Every structure is written in structure tokens, then in C-alpha cells.
PDB file of C-alpha atoms in Angstrom:
ATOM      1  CA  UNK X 880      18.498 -11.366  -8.215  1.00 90.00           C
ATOM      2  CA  UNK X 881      15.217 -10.675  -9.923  1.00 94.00           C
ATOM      3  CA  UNK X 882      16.985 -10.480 -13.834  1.00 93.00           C
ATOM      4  CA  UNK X 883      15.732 -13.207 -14.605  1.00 91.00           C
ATOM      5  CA  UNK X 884      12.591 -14.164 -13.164  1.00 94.00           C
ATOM      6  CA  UNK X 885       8.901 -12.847 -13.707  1.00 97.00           C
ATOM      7  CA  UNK X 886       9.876  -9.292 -12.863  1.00 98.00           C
ATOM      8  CA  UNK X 887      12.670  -9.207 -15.236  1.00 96.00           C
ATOM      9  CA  UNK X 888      10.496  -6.749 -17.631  1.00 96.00           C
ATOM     10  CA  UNK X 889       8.755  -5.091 -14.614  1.00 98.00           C
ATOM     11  CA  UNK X 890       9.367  -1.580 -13.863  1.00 98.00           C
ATOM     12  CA  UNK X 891       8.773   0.463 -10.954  1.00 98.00           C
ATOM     13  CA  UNK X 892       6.191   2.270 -12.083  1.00 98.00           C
ATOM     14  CA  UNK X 893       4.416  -0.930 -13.138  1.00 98.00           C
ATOM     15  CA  UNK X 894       5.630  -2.036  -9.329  1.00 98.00           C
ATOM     16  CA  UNK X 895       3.636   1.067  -7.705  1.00 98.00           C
ATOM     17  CA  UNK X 896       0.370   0.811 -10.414  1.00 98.00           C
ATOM     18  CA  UNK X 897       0.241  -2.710  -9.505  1.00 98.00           C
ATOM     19  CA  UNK X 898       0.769  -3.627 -12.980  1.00 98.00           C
ATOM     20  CA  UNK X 899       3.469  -5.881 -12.610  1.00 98.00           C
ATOM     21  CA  UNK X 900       2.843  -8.546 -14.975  1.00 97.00           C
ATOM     22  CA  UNK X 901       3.570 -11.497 -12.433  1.00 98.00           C
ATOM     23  CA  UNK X 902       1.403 -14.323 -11.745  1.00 97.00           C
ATOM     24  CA  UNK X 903       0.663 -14.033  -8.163  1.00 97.00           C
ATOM     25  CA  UNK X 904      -2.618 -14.916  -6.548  1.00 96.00           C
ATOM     26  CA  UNK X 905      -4.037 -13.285  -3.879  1.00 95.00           C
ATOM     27  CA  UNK X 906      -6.938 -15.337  -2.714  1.00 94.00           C
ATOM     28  CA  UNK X 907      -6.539 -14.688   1.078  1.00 93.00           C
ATOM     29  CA  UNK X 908      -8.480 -18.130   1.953  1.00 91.00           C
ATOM     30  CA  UNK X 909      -6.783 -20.709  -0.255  1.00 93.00           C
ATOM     31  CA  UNK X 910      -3.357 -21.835   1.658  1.00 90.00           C
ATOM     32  CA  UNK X 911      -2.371 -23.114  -2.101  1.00 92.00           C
ATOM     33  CA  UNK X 912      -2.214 -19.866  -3.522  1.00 95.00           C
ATOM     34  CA  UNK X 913       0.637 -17.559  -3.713  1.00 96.00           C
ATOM     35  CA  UNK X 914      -0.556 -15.289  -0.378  1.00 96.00           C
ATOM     36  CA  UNK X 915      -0.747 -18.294   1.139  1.00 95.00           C
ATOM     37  CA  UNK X 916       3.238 -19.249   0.567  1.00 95.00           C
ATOM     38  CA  UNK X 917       3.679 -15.625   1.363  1.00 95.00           C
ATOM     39  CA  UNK X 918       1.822 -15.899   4.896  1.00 94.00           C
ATOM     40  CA  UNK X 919       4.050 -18.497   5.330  1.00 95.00           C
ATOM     41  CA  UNK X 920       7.167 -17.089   4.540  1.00 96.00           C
ATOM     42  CA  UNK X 921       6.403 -14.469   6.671  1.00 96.00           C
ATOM     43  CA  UNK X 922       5.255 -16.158  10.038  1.00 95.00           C
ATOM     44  CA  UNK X 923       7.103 -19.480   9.730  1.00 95.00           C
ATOM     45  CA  UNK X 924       9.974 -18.187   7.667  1.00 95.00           C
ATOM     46  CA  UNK X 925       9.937 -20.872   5.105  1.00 95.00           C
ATOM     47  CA  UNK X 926      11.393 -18.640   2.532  1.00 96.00           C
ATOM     48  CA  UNK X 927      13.400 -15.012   2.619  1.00 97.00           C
ATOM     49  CA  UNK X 928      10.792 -12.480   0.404  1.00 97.00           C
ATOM     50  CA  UNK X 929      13.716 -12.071  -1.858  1.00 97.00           C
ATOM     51  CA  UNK X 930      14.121 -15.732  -2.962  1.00 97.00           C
ATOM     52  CA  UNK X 931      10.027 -15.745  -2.893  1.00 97.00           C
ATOM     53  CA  UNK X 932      10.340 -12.468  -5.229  1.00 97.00           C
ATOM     54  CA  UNK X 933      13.071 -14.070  -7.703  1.00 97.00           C
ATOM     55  CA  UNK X 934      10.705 -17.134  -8.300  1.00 96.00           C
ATOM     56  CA  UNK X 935       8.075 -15.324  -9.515  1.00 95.00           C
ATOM     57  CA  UNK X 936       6.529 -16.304 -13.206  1.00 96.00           C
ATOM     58  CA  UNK X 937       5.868 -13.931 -15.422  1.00 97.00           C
ATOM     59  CA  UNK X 938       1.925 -13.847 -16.344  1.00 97.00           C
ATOM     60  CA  UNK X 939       0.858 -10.996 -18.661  1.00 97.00           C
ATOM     61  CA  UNK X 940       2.853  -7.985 -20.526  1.00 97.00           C
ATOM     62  CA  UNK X 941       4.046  -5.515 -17.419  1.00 98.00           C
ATOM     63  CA  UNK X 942       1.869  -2.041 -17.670  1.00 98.00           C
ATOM     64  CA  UNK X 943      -1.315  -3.232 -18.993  1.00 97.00           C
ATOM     65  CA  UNK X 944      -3.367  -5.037 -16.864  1.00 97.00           C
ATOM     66  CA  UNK X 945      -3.869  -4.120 -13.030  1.00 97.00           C
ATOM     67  CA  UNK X 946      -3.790  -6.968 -10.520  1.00 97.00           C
ATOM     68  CA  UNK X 947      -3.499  -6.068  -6.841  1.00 96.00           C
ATOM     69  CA  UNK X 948      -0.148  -8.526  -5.401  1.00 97.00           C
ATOM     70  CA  UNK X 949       1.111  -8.159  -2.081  1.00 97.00           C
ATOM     71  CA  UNK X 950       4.519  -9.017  -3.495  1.00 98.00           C
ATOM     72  CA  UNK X 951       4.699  -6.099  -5.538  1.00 98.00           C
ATOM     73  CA  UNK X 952       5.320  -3.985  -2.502  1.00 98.00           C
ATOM     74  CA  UNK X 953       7.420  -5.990  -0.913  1.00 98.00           C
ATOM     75  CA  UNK X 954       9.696  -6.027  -4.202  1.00 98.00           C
ATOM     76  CA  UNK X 955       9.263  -1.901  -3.444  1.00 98.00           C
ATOM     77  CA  UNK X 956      10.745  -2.251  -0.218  1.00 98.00           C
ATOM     78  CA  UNK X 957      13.229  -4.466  -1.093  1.00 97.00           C
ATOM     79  CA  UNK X 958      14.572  -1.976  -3.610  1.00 97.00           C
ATOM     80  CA  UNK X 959      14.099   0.865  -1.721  1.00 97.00           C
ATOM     81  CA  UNK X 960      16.732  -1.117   0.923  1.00 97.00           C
ATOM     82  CA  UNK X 961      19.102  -2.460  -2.268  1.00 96.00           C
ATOM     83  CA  UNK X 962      19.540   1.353  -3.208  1.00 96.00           C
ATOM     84  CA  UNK X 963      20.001   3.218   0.220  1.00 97.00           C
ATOM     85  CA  UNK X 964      21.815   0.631   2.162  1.00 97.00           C
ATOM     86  CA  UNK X 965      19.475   0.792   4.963  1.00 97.00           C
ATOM     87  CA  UNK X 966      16.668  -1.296   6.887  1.00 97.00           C
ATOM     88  CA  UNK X 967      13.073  -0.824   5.836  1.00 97.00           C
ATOM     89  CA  UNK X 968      12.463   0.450   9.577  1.00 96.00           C
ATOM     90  CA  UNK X 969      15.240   2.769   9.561  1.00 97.00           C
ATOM     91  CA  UNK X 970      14.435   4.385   6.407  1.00 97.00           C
ATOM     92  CA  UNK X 971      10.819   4.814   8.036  1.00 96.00           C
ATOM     93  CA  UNK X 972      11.629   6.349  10.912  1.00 97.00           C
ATOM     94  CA  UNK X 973      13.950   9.173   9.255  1.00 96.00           C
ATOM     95  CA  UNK X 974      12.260   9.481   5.986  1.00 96.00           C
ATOM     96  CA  UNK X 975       8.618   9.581   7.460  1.00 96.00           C
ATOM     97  CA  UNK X 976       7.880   9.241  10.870  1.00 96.00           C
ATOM     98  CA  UNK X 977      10.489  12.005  12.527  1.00 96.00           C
ATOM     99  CA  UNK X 978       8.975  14.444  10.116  1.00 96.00           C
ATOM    100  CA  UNK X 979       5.589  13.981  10.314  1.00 97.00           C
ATOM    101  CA  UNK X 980       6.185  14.838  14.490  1.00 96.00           C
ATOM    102  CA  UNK X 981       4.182  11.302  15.015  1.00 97.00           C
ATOM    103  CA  UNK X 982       3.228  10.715  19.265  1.00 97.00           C
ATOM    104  CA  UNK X 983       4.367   7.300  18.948  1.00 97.00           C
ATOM    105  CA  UNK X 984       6.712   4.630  18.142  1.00 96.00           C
ATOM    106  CA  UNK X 985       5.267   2.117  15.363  1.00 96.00           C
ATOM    107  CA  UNK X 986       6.667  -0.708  14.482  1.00 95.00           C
ATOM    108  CA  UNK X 987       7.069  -3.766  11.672  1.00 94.00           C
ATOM    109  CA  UNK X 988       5.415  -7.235  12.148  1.00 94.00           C
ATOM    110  CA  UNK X 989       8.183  -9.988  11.305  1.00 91.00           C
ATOM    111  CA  UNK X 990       8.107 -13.343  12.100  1.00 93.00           C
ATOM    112  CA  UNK X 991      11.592 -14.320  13.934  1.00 93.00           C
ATOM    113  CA  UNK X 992      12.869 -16.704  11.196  1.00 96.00           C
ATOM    114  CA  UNK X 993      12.298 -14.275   8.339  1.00 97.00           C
ATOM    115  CA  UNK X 994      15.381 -12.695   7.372  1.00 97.00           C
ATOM    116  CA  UNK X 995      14.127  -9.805   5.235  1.00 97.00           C
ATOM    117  CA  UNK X 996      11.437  -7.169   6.461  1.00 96.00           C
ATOM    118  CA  UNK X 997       7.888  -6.971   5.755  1.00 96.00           C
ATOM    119  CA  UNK X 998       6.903  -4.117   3.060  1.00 97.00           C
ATOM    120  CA  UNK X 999       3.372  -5.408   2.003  1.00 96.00           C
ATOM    121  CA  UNK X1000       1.535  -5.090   5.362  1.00 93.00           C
ATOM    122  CA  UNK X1001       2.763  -5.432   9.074  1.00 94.00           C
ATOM    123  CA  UNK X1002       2.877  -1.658   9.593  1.00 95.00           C
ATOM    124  CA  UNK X1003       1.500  -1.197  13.434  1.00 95.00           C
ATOM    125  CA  UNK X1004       0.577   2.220  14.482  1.00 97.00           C
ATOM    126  CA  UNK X1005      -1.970   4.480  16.198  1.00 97.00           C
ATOM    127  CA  UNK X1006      -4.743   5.939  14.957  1.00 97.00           C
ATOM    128  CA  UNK X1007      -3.493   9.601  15.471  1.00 97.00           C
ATOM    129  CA  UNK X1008      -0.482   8.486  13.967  1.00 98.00           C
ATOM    130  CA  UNK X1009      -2.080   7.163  10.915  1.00 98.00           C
ATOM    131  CA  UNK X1010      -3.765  10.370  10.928  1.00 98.00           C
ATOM    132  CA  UNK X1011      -1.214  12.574  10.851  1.00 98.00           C
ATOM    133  CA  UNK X1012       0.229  10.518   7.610  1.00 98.00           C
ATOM    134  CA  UNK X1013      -2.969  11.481   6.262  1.00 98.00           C
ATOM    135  CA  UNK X1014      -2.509  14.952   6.471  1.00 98.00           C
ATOM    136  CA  UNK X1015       0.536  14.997   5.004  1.00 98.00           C
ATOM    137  CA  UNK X1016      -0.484  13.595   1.863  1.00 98.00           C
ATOM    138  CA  UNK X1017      -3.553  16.344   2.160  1.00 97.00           C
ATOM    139  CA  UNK X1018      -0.675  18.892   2.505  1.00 97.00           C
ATOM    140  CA  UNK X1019       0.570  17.889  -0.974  1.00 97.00           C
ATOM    141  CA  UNK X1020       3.461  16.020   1.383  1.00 97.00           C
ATOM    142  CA  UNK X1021       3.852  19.104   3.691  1.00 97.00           C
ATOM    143  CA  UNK X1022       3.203  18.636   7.789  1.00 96.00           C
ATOM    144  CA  UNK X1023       4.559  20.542  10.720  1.00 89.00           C
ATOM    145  CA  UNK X1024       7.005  22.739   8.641  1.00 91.00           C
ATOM    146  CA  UNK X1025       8.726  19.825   7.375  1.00 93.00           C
ATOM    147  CA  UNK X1026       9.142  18.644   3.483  1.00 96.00           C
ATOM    148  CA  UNK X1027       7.866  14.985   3.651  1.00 97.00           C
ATOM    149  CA  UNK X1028       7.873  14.043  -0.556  1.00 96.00           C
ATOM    150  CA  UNK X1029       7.286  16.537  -3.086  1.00 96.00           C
ATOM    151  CA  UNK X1030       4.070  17.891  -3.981  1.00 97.00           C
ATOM    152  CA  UNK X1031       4.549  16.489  -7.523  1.00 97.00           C
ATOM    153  CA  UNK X1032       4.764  13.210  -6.182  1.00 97.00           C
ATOM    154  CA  UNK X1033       1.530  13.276  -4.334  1.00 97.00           C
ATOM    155  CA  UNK X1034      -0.383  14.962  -7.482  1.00 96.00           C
ATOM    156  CA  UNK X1035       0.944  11.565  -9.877  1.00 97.00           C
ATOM    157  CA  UNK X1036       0.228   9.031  -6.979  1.00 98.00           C
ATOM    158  CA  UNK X1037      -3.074   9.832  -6.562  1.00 97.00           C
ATOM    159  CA  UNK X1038      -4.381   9.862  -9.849  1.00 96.00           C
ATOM    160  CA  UNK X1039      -4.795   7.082 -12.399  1.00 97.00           C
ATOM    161  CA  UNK X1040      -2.994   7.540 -15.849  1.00 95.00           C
ATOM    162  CA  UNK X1041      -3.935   5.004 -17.756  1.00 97.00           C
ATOM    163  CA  UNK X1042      -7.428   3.319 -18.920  1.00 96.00           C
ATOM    164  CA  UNK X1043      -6.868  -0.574 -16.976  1.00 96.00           C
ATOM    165  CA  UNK X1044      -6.377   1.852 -13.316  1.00 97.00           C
ATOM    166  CA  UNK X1045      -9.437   3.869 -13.895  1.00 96.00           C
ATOM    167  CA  UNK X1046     -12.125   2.701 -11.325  1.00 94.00           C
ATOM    168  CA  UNK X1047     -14.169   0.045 -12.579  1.00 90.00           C
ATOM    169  CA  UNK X1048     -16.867  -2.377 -10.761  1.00 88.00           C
ATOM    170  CA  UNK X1049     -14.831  -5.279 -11.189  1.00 85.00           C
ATOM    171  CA  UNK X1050     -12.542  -3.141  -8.555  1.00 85.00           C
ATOM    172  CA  UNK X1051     -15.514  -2.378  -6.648  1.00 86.00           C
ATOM    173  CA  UNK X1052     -15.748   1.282  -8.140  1.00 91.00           C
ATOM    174  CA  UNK X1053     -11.874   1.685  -7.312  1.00 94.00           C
ATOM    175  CA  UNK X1054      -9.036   2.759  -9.337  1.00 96.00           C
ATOM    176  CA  UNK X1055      -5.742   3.146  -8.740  1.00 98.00           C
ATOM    177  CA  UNK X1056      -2.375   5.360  -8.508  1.00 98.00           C
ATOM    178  CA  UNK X1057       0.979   4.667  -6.865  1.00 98.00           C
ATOM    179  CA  UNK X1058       0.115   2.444  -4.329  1.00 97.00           C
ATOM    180  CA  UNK X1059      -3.475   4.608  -3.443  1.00 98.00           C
ATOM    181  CA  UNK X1060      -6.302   3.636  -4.226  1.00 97.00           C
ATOM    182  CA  UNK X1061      -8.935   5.993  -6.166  1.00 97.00           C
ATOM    183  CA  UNK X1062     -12.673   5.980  -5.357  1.00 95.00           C
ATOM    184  CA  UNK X1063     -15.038   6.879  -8.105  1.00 92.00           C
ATOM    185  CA  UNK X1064     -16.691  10.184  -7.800  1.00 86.00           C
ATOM    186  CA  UNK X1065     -15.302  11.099  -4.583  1.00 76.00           C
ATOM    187  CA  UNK X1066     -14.093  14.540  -5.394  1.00 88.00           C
ATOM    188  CA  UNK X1067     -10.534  14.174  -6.101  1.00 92.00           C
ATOM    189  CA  UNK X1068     -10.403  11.666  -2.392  1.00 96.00           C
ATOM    190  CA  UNK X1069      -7.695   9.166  -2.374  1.00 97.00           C
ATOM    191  CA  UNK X1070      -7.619   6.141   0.265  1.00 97.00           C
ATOM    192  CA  UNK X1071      -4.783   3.751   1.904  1.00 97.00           C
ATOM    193  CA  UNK X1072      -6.648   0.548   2.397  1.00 95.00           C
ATOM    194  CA  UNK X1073      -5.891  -3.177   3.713  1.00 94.00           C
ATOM    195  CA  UNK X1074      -7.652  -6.201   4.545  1.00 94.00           C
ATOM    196  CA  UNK X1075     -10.556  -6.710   7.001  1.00 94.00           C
ATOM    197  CA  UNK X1076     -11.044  -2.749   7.044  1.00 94.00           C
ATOM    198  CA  UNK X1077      -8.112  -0.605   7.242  1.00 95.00           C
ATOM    199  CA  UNK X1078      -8.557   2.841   5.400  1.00 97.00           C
ATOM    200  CA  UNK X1079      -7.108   6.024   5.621  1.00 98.00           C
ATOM    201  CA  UNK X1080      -9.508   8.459   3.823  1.00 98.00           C
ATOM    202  CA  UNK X1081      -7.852  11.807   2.403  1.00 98.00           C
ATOM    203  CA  UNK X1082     -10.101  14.156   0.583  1.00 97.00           C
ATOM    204  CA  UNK X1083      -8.288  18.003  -0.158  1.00 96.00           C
ATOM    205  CA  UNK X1084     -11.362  19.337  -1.580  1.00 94.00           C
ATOM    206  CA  UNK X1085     -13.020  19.041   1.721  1.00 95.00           C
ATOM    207  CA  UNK X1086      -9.800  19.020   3.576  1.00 96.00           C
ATOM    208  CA  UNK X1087     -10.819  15.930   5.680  1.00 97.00           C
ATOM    209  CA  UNK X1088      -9.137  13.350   6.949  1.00 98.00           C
ATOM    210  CA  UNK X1089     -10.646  10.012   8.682  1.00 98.00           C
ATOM    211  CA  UNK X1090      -8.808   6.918   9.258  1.00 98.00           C
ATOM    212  CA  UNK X1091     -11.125   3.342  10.202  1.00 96.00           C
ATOM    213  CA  UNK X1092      -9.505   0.172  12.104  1.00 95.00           C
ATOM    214  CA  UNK X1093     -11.648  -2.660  11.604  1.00 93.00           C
ATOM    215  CA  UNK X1094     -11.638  -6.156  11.920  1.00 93.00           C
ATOM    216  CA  UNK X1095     -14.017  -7.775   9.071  1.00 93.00           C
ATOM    217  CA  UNK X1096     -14.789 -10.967   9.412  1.00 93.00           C
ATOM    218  CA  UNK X1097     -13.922 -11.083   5.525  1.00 93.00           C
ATOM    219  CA  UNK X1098     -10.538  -9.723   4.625  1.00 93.00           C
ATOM    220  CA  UNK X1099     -11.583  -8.024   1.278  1.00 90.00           C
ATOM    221  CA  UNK X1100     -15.372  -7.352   0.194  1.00 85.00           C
ATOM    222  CA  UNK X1101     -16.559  -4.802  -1.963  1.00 84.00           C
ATOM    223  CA  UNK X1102     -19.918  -4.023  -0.806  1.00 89.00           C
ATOM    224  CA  UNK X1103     -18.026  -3.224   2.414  1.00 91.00           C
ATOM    225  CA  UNK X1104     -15.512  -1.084   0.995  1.00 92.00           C
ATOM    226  CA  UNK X1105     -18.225   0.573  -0.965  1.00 91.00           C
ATOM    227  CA  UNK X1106     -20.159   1.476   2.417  1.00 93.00           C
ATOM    228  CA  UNK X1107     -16.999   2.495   3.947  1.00 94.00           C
ATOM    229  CA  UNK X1108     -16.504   4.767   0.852  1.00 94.00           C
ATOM    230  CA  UNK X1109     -19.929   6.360   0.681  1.00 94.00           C
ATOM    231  CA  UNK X1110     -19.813   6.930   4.404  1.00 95.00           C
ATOM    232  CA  UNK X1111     -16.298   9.290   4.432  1.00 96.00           C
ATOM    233  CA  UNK X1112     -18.038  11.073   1.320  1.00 95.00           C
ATOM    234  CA  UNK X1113     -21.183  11.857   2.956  1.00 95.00           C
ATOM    235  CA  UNK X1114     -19.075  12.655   6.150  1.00 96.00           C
ATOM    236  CA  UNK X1115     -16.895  14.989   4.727  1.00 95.00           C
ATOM    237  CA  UNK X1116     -19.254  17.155   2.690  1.00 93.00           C
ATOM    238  CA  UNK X1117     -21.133  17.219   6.322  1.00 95.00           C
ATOM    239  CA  UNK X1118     -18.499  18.978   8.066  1.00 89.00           C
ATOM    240  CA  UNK X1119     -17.158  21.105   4.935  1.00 68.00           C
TER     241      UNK X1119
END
């Protein structure tokens, strides 16, 4: 269902580099834009996220520019259900949360006329919980005796390979791998982040963890990513 729309050329690699190509704008405050119809879709269920994914227009050449687009992940999760014949949450909960011996349930956000499950955000869980996905990545995908992803995977996801994911300041001093983000000069760190101040902070060299909840009263800023940033750096080479 997406052969012939903007993701037609899209691969998923360019899916995980947020490189997809697609013209999708994600200016959080403008209900015209493309998040907005999204935000709809999702609360109001005015559209499945597969039909929303199919109408896509292509916007520039796939693998050369990097634009961060909620729908790209969603597209992830749809394909990651198309190939395994499972749920989003079910795949979750084996493929992740059993083995990384979280304390407690999480769950998925999804409005109740929305047929297909959120990828892209909605993820509810606790802080310790959060944590403990941390440490797994800072294992090289290894936690409580259990083989989470391969240590291969972690290595290429953190890292950017090409020249448009390398941090810049129009990214606020960010770069980016497969679906991490990459501060500049942190050592080798890698973060999870989402709007209005979500992070998860992982930084092997210092073998540190730190995960932030916040509530923002902007959704994305990048002085305030920036002081989030500089603040786990100086934190972890304190307690090195």
C-alpha cells in the first residue's frame, strides 16, 4: 500500500536516518500542517496511519537530506507488524520488555477510533523502566543475561554515516543514527529524545545512564535541548 506514494523510493534505512524523502511537516503548533492531520488521526481517528502513510508526497531524493517526521516511525512500526504478523504491543512486550526484566507494565496511547497503533510517540512507562532500556543499549544490547539486539546493531545506530546526519547547529548541535540522536562532542553519548523534554541519556565511556521527564512549555527548543545536553555531560564526567 505504500508502492506508489511518496515512500515508494524510501528505504528502511532512509526510514531509521530520517531521510525519507517525504514532504511531511512537523511544525507542532500549526493544526494545517502534516503533525497536525497526524494528531488528529490519532486522537479523533479521522484517518488509519496506513492510509495517512500511503498519501504521502514525495519531497526530495530519499538518503540525502535529514528531516525529522513523526511518520517515518510510524511507517517503521507498521512494517515491523506487516512482516511478523503481530501487534506493535505484542512484539514489545516479547521482543523488549520481558527481556530487559522491566518492574512494570507500559503501555501504548491510542485514541479509540484509530484502528492501527501508535509507533511515533505514545510509549508510557516509568522512569526505572526507561532506565533499564538505557542500559541495555549501554550493554551493546545486553541486560540481565538476556540478548536484547545485537551488539552490531547498537554500534551502526548510534553513529552517523553520512555527512547531512552529522551534528550541525541547524539541528541544535545534534546528529543522527537509527532513530538516536547524536550530541556533538559528548564522548561517544547517544540520546532518545521527544517533545517538551523527554531524554534518555546513554554515555558507555562514562557508563552513565540518566533519563529526564519534563513537561516544556515548548515542545521542541534547542537552547533547551542544548542545556539538557551539557548538563548529562558535565554530570557524567562528575561521577566517572
Amino acid at each position: 500500500y505504500l508502492a506508489s506514494g511518496g515512500y515508494k523510493d524510501t528505504t528502511i534505512k532512509n526510514l531509521l536516518q530520517m531521510s525519507s524523502g517525504v514532504k511531511f511537516d512537523e511544525a507542532y503548533f500549526n493544526p494545517d500542517s502534516e503533525i497536525g492531520r497526524f494528531a488528529n488521526a490519532l486522537i479523533l481517528g479521522t484517518e488509519p496511519f496506513r492510509d495517512f502513510a500511503a498519501s504521502i508526497k514525495p519531497k526530495v531524493k530519499p538518503g540525502t537530506r535529514f528531516e525529522y517526521q513523526s511518520v517515518n516511525t510510524e511507517v517503521l512500526g507498521l512494517l515491523l507488524e506487516q512482516v511478523t504478523g503481530k501487534p506493535l504491543h505484542e512484539l514489545i512486550e516479547e521482543k523488549l520488555w520481558k527481556k530487559i526484566g522491566a518492574e512494570n507494565d507500559a503501555f501504548l496511547y491510542r485514541g479509540e477510533n484509530q484502528p492501527d497503533e501508535c509507533a511515533f510517540g505514545c510509549f508510557n512507562a516509568t522512569v526505572r523502566d526507561y532506565g533499564r532500556f538505557g542500559l541495555m543499549a549501554l550493554h551493546a544490547g545486553d541486560l540481565n543475561n538476556e540478548h536484547v539486539v545485537s551488539e552490531k546493531w547498537i554500534r551502526e545506530s548510534t553513529k552517523p554515516d553520512a555527512a547531512f546526519l552529522e551534528p550541525s547547529t541547524a539541528n541544535g548541535n545534534l546528529g543522527y543514527g537509527y532513530q538516536w540522536w547524536v550530541p556533538a562532542g559528548s564522548e561517544g553519548a547517544f540520546m532518545a529524545m521527544g517533545i517538551y523534554g523527554q531524554m534518555i541519556y546513554v554515555n558507555p565511556a562514562r557508563h552513565v545512564v540518566i533519563v529526564q521527564t519534563s513537561a516544556w512549555k515548548l515542545p521542541d527548543e534547542h537552547a533547551s535541548w542544548a542545556e539538557s545536553v551539557a548538563l548529562m555531560d558535565a554530570v557524567a564526567r562528575a561521577v566517572r
